[in-house]
Amino acid sequence: MYNKFFQTTEFYLIVIISLLFLTIGSQNSAFFSINNMFDLIRSGIVPGIFVVCALIVLVSGGIDVSFPAIAAFSMFTTTTILSEAGFNGPIIVPFLIGGAIGFILGIINAVFIALFKLPTLIVTLGTSSLFSGFLLTFIGSSQISNLPTSMLNFSKMQILKFTDETGIVVGLPISVLVTAGIVILVSLLLKYTMIGRSIYAFGGDPASAERVGFSPVFIQFFVYSFVGMLSGIAGIMHTSMMRNSNPVDLMGSELLIIAAVVLGGTRISGGHGTIKGALLGLLLVITIQNSLILMGIPSYWQRFVIGALILIGTGLTAVQVKKTNAKRKSILT
Amino acid sequence: MLNIPKPNPGPLEPGQRKQLILPILNKDGNLTRLFFIMMFVFILMGSISPSTFLSLDSFISMAYQFPVFGILSIAMMITMVSGGIDLSIVSIANLTSILAAGIMVKFLPPDASLMTSILIIAGAVACSVIMGLLCGLVNGIAVSLIGIPPILVTLGTMQLFMGIAIVITKGQAIVGLPMLFSDIGNGSLGIIPFPLIMFIICIILAYILLNKRAFGLKLQLVGTNPVASKYSGISNSVVLLKTYAFSGLFASIAGLLIIASTNSAKADFGTSYILQTILVAVMGGVNVKGGFGKISGVVMAVLTLQFLSTGLNALHVGNFFKDFIWGIALLLVMVINEVSNRIKEKKLVKQN
Amino acid sequence: GNNGEEQVTGEEKDGDGKYKIATVVKLTGVAWFDRLEEGIEKFGEDTGHETFMQGPQKADAALQVQIIEDLIAQKVDAITVVPFSAEALEPVLKKARDKGIVVITHEADGMKNTDFNIEAFDNYEYGAFLMDNLAEAMGEEGEYMTTVGSLTTQSHIQWEEGGYKRQLEKYPNMKAVARKLETNDDLKTASEKFRETIKAYPNLKGFQGSSGNDAAGAALAVEEMGLNGKVSVVGTSVPSVSKQYLESGAMSQIGFWDPADAGYVMNKLAEMVLDGKKEEIKEGADLGVPGYENIKVVDGKYIFGSAWVGVGKENASDYNF
Amino acid sequence: MESPLIQLENITKSFGGVKALKGVSLTIQPGEIHCLAGENGCGKSTLIKVMSGVHTPDHGQIFINGKKYKHLSPLEAIKEGIQVIYQDFSIFPNLTVAENIALGSELSAKRKVVSWPNMRRIAKEALSKINVDLELNEKVENLSVADKQLIAISRALMQKAKLIVMDEPTTALTHKEVDALFKVINGLKQDGISVLFVSHKLEEIFAISERITILRNGSNVISEQAKNMDTEKLVYHMTGRKLQDKYYDVDVKNKVPILRTDKFGLDHSFENVSIEIYPGEIVGLTGLLGSGRTELAESLFGLLPATSGRVFINSKEIKIDSVQKAVKEKIVYVPEDRLTEGLFLEQSIERNIIASTVVSLLTKLKMLNQDKINQSVENWIDKLGVVTHSSKLPVKALSGGNQQKVVLAKWLSSNPNILILNGPTVGVDIGAKEDIHNIIKDLAKDGLGVLLISDDLTELRQNCNRVLVMNKGRISGEVRGRDFNQKTWSELQEA
Ligand SMILES: Nc1ncnc2c1ncn2[C@@H]1O[C@H](COP(=O)(O)OP(=O)(O)OP(=O)(O)O)[C@@H](O)[C@H]1O
Ligand SMILES: Nc1ncnc2c1ncn2[C@@H]1O[C@H](COP(=O)(O)OP(=O)(O)OP(=O)(O)O)[C@@H](O)[C@H]1O
Ligand SMILES: [Mg+2]
Ligand SMILES: [Mg+2]
């Protein structure tokens, strides 16, 4: 058990991340300030949920690029409805509506994937184009800034709040608890429930899963609707954190999120992947993105550096995975 | 060397005969369907706004539009046939176009004679094409030798190449290219615009590459079943290296068209093409799992999207509506193919 | 080429003397250009011409080229454009003018293939104007940062450089610690860039943003970090987005020009050219729209208004967009 | 007598062009140990997959406990108490041993949450039934083939079943393990549970079964009480021929070995393998699943470059570090798993045949030379007697035997010197099997060296002049082909 850990992708990621932390920290001590750590977490709140979504789908043997579209659709539609209705009820309502919308859009994905047995990548490519097209054509295209008060208050609530020596108020937005909740919930779901295990089984070997008595259709419907719901919730959190609902937000973040998850040791072939790893992968990506100024990298070079670091990160893990796959218990005795 | 008594095939029942030919029918069936969809879109758009859509001008205008993403789609297609994907094509196109434009602007004196300018332009073109190959090789190495999933590799290089382009240009466009070059780019043979000619050339190239060369065969075999290809003595890594190199090459050709048509080169031109090309390839019947893809299908898909886009522009509908329609079109094509194949197989079992 | 207008002048494409004027913008679905569309529609109503707006769903020059190609094919009488990347449009606009279509551009100073380019103002001067506001808010001293939507957006770069130049000339006690950070016109990114910069430079006192979401993003961070009054934020934005921050004091000034007016003026110019009133467009002319009553004309075709608006706490609620 | 537990009535099932079942019927009584026998590829596994709901038959009827099923689903089959140990194990490589064993029963127990301690308990109990002991938290992908098979067995035994189907459950097991399994089976009988047992090993069949049903070529041949059967009858019904032994002998005196290995080894897989193959020889190689035969073959073919020892080809030392190198030395390999390793199923017969020789079929302009291609393809389709209408058809439309001939054609067209065949006649009908054996012999007569890996006793005895037995990665014995039989095999195995 103990020495096994040293062969996991998680371990290699932790090594890579610590190295990165040390390099940045040595460049700029501010990096290790609580303030900065909190900011890293803050930037991870919404992506954190997306990472969970991408992980679930990848483990089930699929690949989903539609979650940002679903999130944008849910958040903007919800805020439109609510501001039309002059809503000023409790925060739970937008979350429920957003989640519900996401759930329905997820079902649409599931229909094409589970019933028509179409390749997941194509389906989600199609639906994300469809969803965002519909959103911006028929629902609305200009930002909404006068959010319901409950959402504004939600965005203003902070935990672990304190003022540091430079007079900056440091704190974590309350929404971090939602993400944390979802992460814990999904971890438990994946490890301790039958549906969770069946997702792994199905991802590992769909044919065998069916032979053992799992229902592929049910599993896929669950996966895509559940992921849709999570995306919807993520969308609502994004809007309220930004105090403004912009229908073109979030789009285009899908590939980087998937990259982060795969970085975290999740195999595109399905069946393998842990939340722990996925979050580490995300941490790596976010750290890279949010430390370029601290490292004093001029703005013109930043995109280049991001690209290079992604390649290095994925390269290192790929090589490591190759190694572990190569080693196998000996036939010789 | 062998002389074995050849067992006689024995009579086959008609049912079985059909069954044996079925797969072919299917493949073509999908293409035929795509053809009808293309025609449908064309006629639909034509009948909605005949005056604007069905005019020579609008055809010429289309002929200036689709070559660039058409060529990029070919680049995307061949990587998908190999079972991978290339998200970096647009970045490559821009990086190479910046290189070419840079060379022309730097080394071409305004008062240069026709001869010298042609030479320098040729040189610039050569450089950018070589650059395209190199960028592709970078992808190929990362995919085949290091073993990083293509989607991650090309996601990284997409950033990397664009990053380089930004560093070189400080983000600004390179302008002031020799008139000669953009004249070619916007010129036409008779009424056939130059970009369209380039597109046709690329189609022919790609067709030869895919269907007439040993490489093309190997590429499709590797895409179909990399294990079997390994057991057949095909060197998968060499094939993949070439595949991504060619993808880079086509991307750089698209890059040159971009310079010609915009008379400038910029780090972020055409970023919206990436998803479009995947859409085109998939719609054109390229198998995402790899192994299969017909140039004719891709061409039809390119035209279909162009008809849609131009037709919808003529209606002054918002561009978001296009995304919406494209999404629907894509899913529709897939569902129709799937369903009709299922029906065929059902029929078959009954016949037995 | 001038051969263009000769044919066009006075020519009426459709019998009733009404023109078909298309306006192409950088991007649809953002508050800014939605507002611009209002101006275009108003012009349509005032004059009865067929005016409409088109624009890509993603900020990408390639898509703009395609749209204009199609407009040429549709034989519109005039195209007014807000280019995403001016250079990229030169050839296609040349083609339009060769076909006798009138071309008016906006935010494309120095554009070659255009009948007139109209700027609400000189980009460098506008950047300087923002800097003056920032300096005032900062008490003319301290460290500040600047952002641009994307390093490839020329006008943002010009605003930033105009502001930077003004600071060097007039405000020696101010210092730019981080310049031209890319925000991709994204609120979250803008706010994260600000948070990171203030960690790298703890005595940061000012922020000058370019794209519509930069200032709002910074202000959001300022408010969350309880830095109201300690850090001053200025930038281009629309009141509807920035109101809450101007009122809370997280943002001290936003500058902008009313895109509706710009849209109206573009179409107006197109109409004048089509009516053959080209020569009336000269230094000091009045285009009958606030901010453009007394235009400056350079080299005969580059028009500048003085149409920027500064909005602060007090007058934030005067605007409904 | 009491009503049958399960009843299949003239089931037909075809895959593409392969008619796997042509109207097969099978009846199993409660508490009976029923044995299903037949040559490779006669349709046993397919029949099993039909009764477990994996395949829907094209025609025919399924009755379970008197209930008629039109579209039997795996879930329904399980609910009806049918448990299957699939030939391919059908286990989850990405899950732990405990989960693989317990998940199924937890599922049918309608558990919503899974308790890991509970699963480990179940798994431990299941494994102890066949007294084996495995690390329960190990991921199955890291286990040996034998262990994988044991897991598949204990998983099935875990469930409350009325019928347990065992599709070749002993291919990777040692005698000890097999005996343990038989004890369990007899125990099941006592509890009135039926067992359908599939095996190629005749003595196993006679040791355990009460009733024997024999398939040949996808059709019933006979269903008979075991006591009225003997080896001769059995073999006759399976093959359709009297067991008249014809052998293959060659004289290798004063010849140089065409291939010789010296202390050949590959980490974790095999070691110290020193063999030689003379021109004209057909050397058999057998052993349990997971004994390292395939690794040895794949090392000789450059797929898994050896980590120790040396290889001589015509007494010249060669370093085989890549497939390309092996092909250059005219060593070719027909892999074990036709469907995944041998063929490009969706691609045309033509493309499959020219896959490895395409470079020799080009025009001066380096374009594909369609004439040459057609010529070569037709030539080989002819020589090997591939039954097809057109070489443009996807190879998946062919029958198993013809598919195998295509794989052979792919390599023979590169006219090799050393031919390594891994289970060349698995899933091949008798006619085709005969053809393939003849082809191999003719090749050998032309001076090729052949290494023939197989589980098929008769195949080895009748076509090899020598047979090597491999065990746990070492050559554990050698015997003349004509002397190779069940007895010598197990002796050499344990040796
Ligand atoms: N999924 C499939 N696709 C195509 N052909 C198949 C498939 N499954 C089985 N076949 C073919 O059907 C025939 C019967 O196969 P099956 O596995 O039932 O034989 P078997 O009796 O189990 O052989 P063995 O003793 O080797 O297990 C073979 O020719 C095989 O190639
Ligand atoms: N110790 C092991 N751990 C994991 N996988 C193994 C192990 N041994 C064998 N395998 C896998 O199972 C397959 C069968 O094993 P191997 O090839 O050694 O058996 P074999 O002796 O060739 O018998 P057969 O040819 O019937 O499979 C191998 O191809 C290998 O992939
Ligand atoms: Mg079988
Ligand atoms: Mg094997």
PDB file of N, CA and C in Angstrom, chain A residues 293 296-298, chain C residues 142-146 160 164 167 174-181 197-198 200-206:
ATOM      1  N   ILE A 293       2.809  36.584 -13.468  1.00  0.00           N
ATOM      2  CA  ILE A 293       3.205  37.945 -13.076  1.00  0.00           C
ATOM      3  C   ILE A 293       4.169  37.874 -11.906  1.00  0.00           C
ATOM      4  N   GLY A 296       7.359  37.306 -12.809  1.00  0.00           N
ATOM      5  CA  GLY A 296       7.928  38.418 -13.566  1.00  0.00           C
ATOM      6  C   GLY A 296       8.073  38.116 -15.042  1.00  0.00           C
ATOM      7  N   ILE A 297       7.187  37.241 -15.548  1.00  0.00           N
ATOM      8  CA  ILE A 297       7.242  36.942 -16.986  1.00  0.00           C
ATOM      9  C   ILE A 297       6.482  38.019 -17.742  1.00  0.00           C
ATOM     10  N   PRO A 298       7.125  38.692 -18.696  1.00  0.00           N
ATOM     11  CA  PRO A 298       6.452  39.772 -19.420  1.00  0.00           C
ATOM     12  C   PRO A 298       5.225  39.259 -20.156  1.00  0.00           C
TER      13      PRO A 298
ATOM     14  N   GLY C 142       2.397  57.093  -7.133  1.00  0.00           N
ATOM     15  CA  GLY C 142       2.225  55.688  -6.778  1.00  0.00           C
ATOM     16  C   GLY C 142       2.321  54.762  -7.982  1.00  0.00           C
ATOM     17  N   GLU C 143       2.298  53.458  -7.681  1.00  0.00           N
ATOM     18  CA  GLU C 143       2.444  52.452  -8.728  1.00  0.00           C
ATOM     19  C   GLU C 143       1.085  52.128  -9.343  1.00  0.00           C
ATOM     20  N   TYR C 144       1.087  51.841 -10.635  1.00  0.00           N
ATOM     21  CA  TYR C 144      -0.170  51.440 -11.285  1.00  0.00           C
ATOM     22  C   TYR C 144       0.106  50.354 -12.324  1.00  0.00           C
ATOM     23  N   MET C 145      -0.985  49.706 -12.752  1.00  0.00           N
ATOM     24  CA  MET C 145      -0.876  48.640 -13.758  1.00  0.00           C
ATOM     25  C   MET C 145      -1.834  48.933 -14.901  1.00  0.00           C
ATOM     26  N   THR C 146      -1.566  48.331 -16.046  1.00  0.00           N
ATOM     27  CA  THR C 146      -2.480  48.500 -17.173  1.00  0.00           C
ATOM     28  C   THR C 146      -2.789  47.133 -17.797  1.00  0.00           C
ATOM     29  N   GLU C 160      -3.519  52.293 -24.208  1.00  0.00           N
ATOM     30  CA  GLU C 160      -2.570  52.016 -23.133  1.00  0.00           C
ATOM     31  C   GLU C 160      -1.336  52.888 -23.323  1.00  0.00           C
ATOM     32  N   TYR C 164       0.227  55.766 -21.015  1.00  0.00           N
ATOM     33  CA  TYR C 164       1.577  55.605 -20.461  1.00  0.00           C
ATOM     34  C   TYR C 164       2.414  56.844 -20.790  1.00  0.00           C
ATOM     35  N   GLN C 167       1.546  59.711 -18.648  1.00  0.00           N
ATOM     36  CA  GLN C 167       2.071  59.567 -17.289  1.00  0.00           C
ATOM     37  C   GLN C 167       3.548  59.977 -17.264  1.00  0.00           C
ATOM     38  N   MET C 174       4.442  58.859 -10.639  1.00  0.00           N
ATOM     39  CA  MET C 174       3.703  57.617 -10.860  1.00  0.00           C
ATOM     40  C   MET C 174       4.606  56.634 -11.589  1.00  0.00           C
ATOM     41  N   LYS C 175       4.306  55.302 -11.395  1.00  0.00           N
ATOM     42  CA  LYS C 175       5.201  54.303 -11.996  1.00  0.00           C
ATOM     43  C   LYS C 175       4.365  53.114 -12.470  1.00  0.00           C
ATOM     44  N   ALA C 176       4.526  52.739 -13.743  1.00  0.00           N
ATOM     45  CA  ALA C 176       3.831  51.564 -14.273  1.00  0.00           C
ATOM     46  C   ALA C 176       4.622  50.312 -13.888  1.00  0.00           C
ATOM     47  N   VAL C 177       4.028  49.460 -13.034  1.00  0.00           N
ATOM     48  CA  VAL C 177       4.770  48.263 -12.591  1.00  0.00           C
ATOM     49  C   VAL C 177       4.456  47.056 -13.469  1.00  0.00           C
ATOM     50  N   ALA C 178       3.237  47.008 -13.993  1.00  0.00           N
ATOM     51  CA  ALA C 178       2.890  45.903 -14.890  1.00  0.00           C
ATOM     52  C   ALA C 178       2.071  46.469 -16.037  1.00  0.00           C
ATOM     53  N   ARG C 179       2.491  46.185 -17.282  1.00  0.00           N
ATOM     54  CA  ARG C 179       1.829  46.814 -18.429  1.00  0.00           C
ATOM     55  C   ARG C 179       1.251  45.784 -19.384  1.00  0.00           C
ATOM     56  N   LYS C 180       0.118  46.145 -20.003  1.00  0.00           N
ATOM     57  CA  LYS C 180      -0.457  45.369 -21.105  1.00  0.00           C
ATOM     58  C   LYS C 180      -0.727  43.918 -20.734  1.00  0.00           C
ATOM     59  N   LEU C 181      -1.180  43.674 -19.495  1.00  0.00           N
ATOM     60  CA  LEU C 181      -1.558  42.298 -19.141  1.00  0.00           C
ATOM     61  C   LEU C 181      -2.806  41.927 -19.939  1.00  0.00           C
ATOM     62  N   THR C 197      -1.249  40.893  -9.423  1.00  0.00           N
ATOM     63  CA  THR C 197      -0.317  42.026  -9.508  1.00  0.00           C
ATOM     64  C   THR C 197      -0.133  42.680  -8.148  1.00  0.00           C
ATOM     65  N   ILE C 198      -1.239  42.829  -7.411  1.00  0.00           N
ATOM     66  CA  ILE C 198      -1.088  43.543  -6.126  1.00  0.00           C
ATOM     67  C   ILE C 198      -0.280  42.716  -5.128  1.00  0.00           C
ATOM     68  N   ALA C 200       2.343  40.916  -6.230  1.00  0.00           N
ATOM     69  CA  ALA C 200       3.714  41.146  -6.693  1.00  0.00           C
ATOM     70  C   ALA C 200       4.170  42.555  -6.342  1.00  0.00           C
ATOM     71  N   TYR C 201       3.235  43.493  -6.322  1.00  0.00           N
ATOM     72  CA  TYR C 201       3.563  44.894  -6.030  1.00  0.00           C
ATOM     73  C   TYR C 201       2.605  45.427  -4.978  1.00  0.00           C
ATOM     74  N   PRO C 202       2.895  45.145  -3.715  1.00  0.00           N
ATOM     75  CA  PRO C 202       1.935  45.438  -2.634  1.00  0.00           C
ATOM     76  C   PRO C 202       1.510  46.904  -2.567  1.00  0.00           C
ATOM     77  N   ASN C 203       2.372  47.853  -3.022  1.00  0.00           N
ATOM     78  CA  ASN C 203       1.891  49.240  -2.918  1.00  0.00           C
ATOM     79  C   ASN C 203       1.268  49.713  -4.217  1.00  0.00           C
ATOM     80  N   LEU C 204       0.652  48.813  -4.938  1.00  0.00           N
ATOM     81  CA  LEU C 204      -0.089  49.189  -6.149  1.00  0.00           C
ATOM     82  C   LEU C 204      -1.206  50.151  -5.761  1.00  0.00           C
ATOM     83  N   LYS C 205      -1.333  51.230  -6.555  1.00  0.00           N
ATOM     84  CA  LYS C 205      -2.341  52.231  -6.196  1.00  0.00           C
ATOM     85  C   LYS C 205      -3.337  52.479  -7.318  1.00  0.00           C
ATOM     86  N   GLY C 206      -3.013  51.987  -8.534  1.00  0.00           N
ATOM     87  CA  GLY C 206      -3.903  52.325  -9.638  1.00  0.00           C
ATOM     88  C   GLY C 206      -4.003  51.242 -10.688  1.00  0.00           C
TER      89      GLY C 206
END
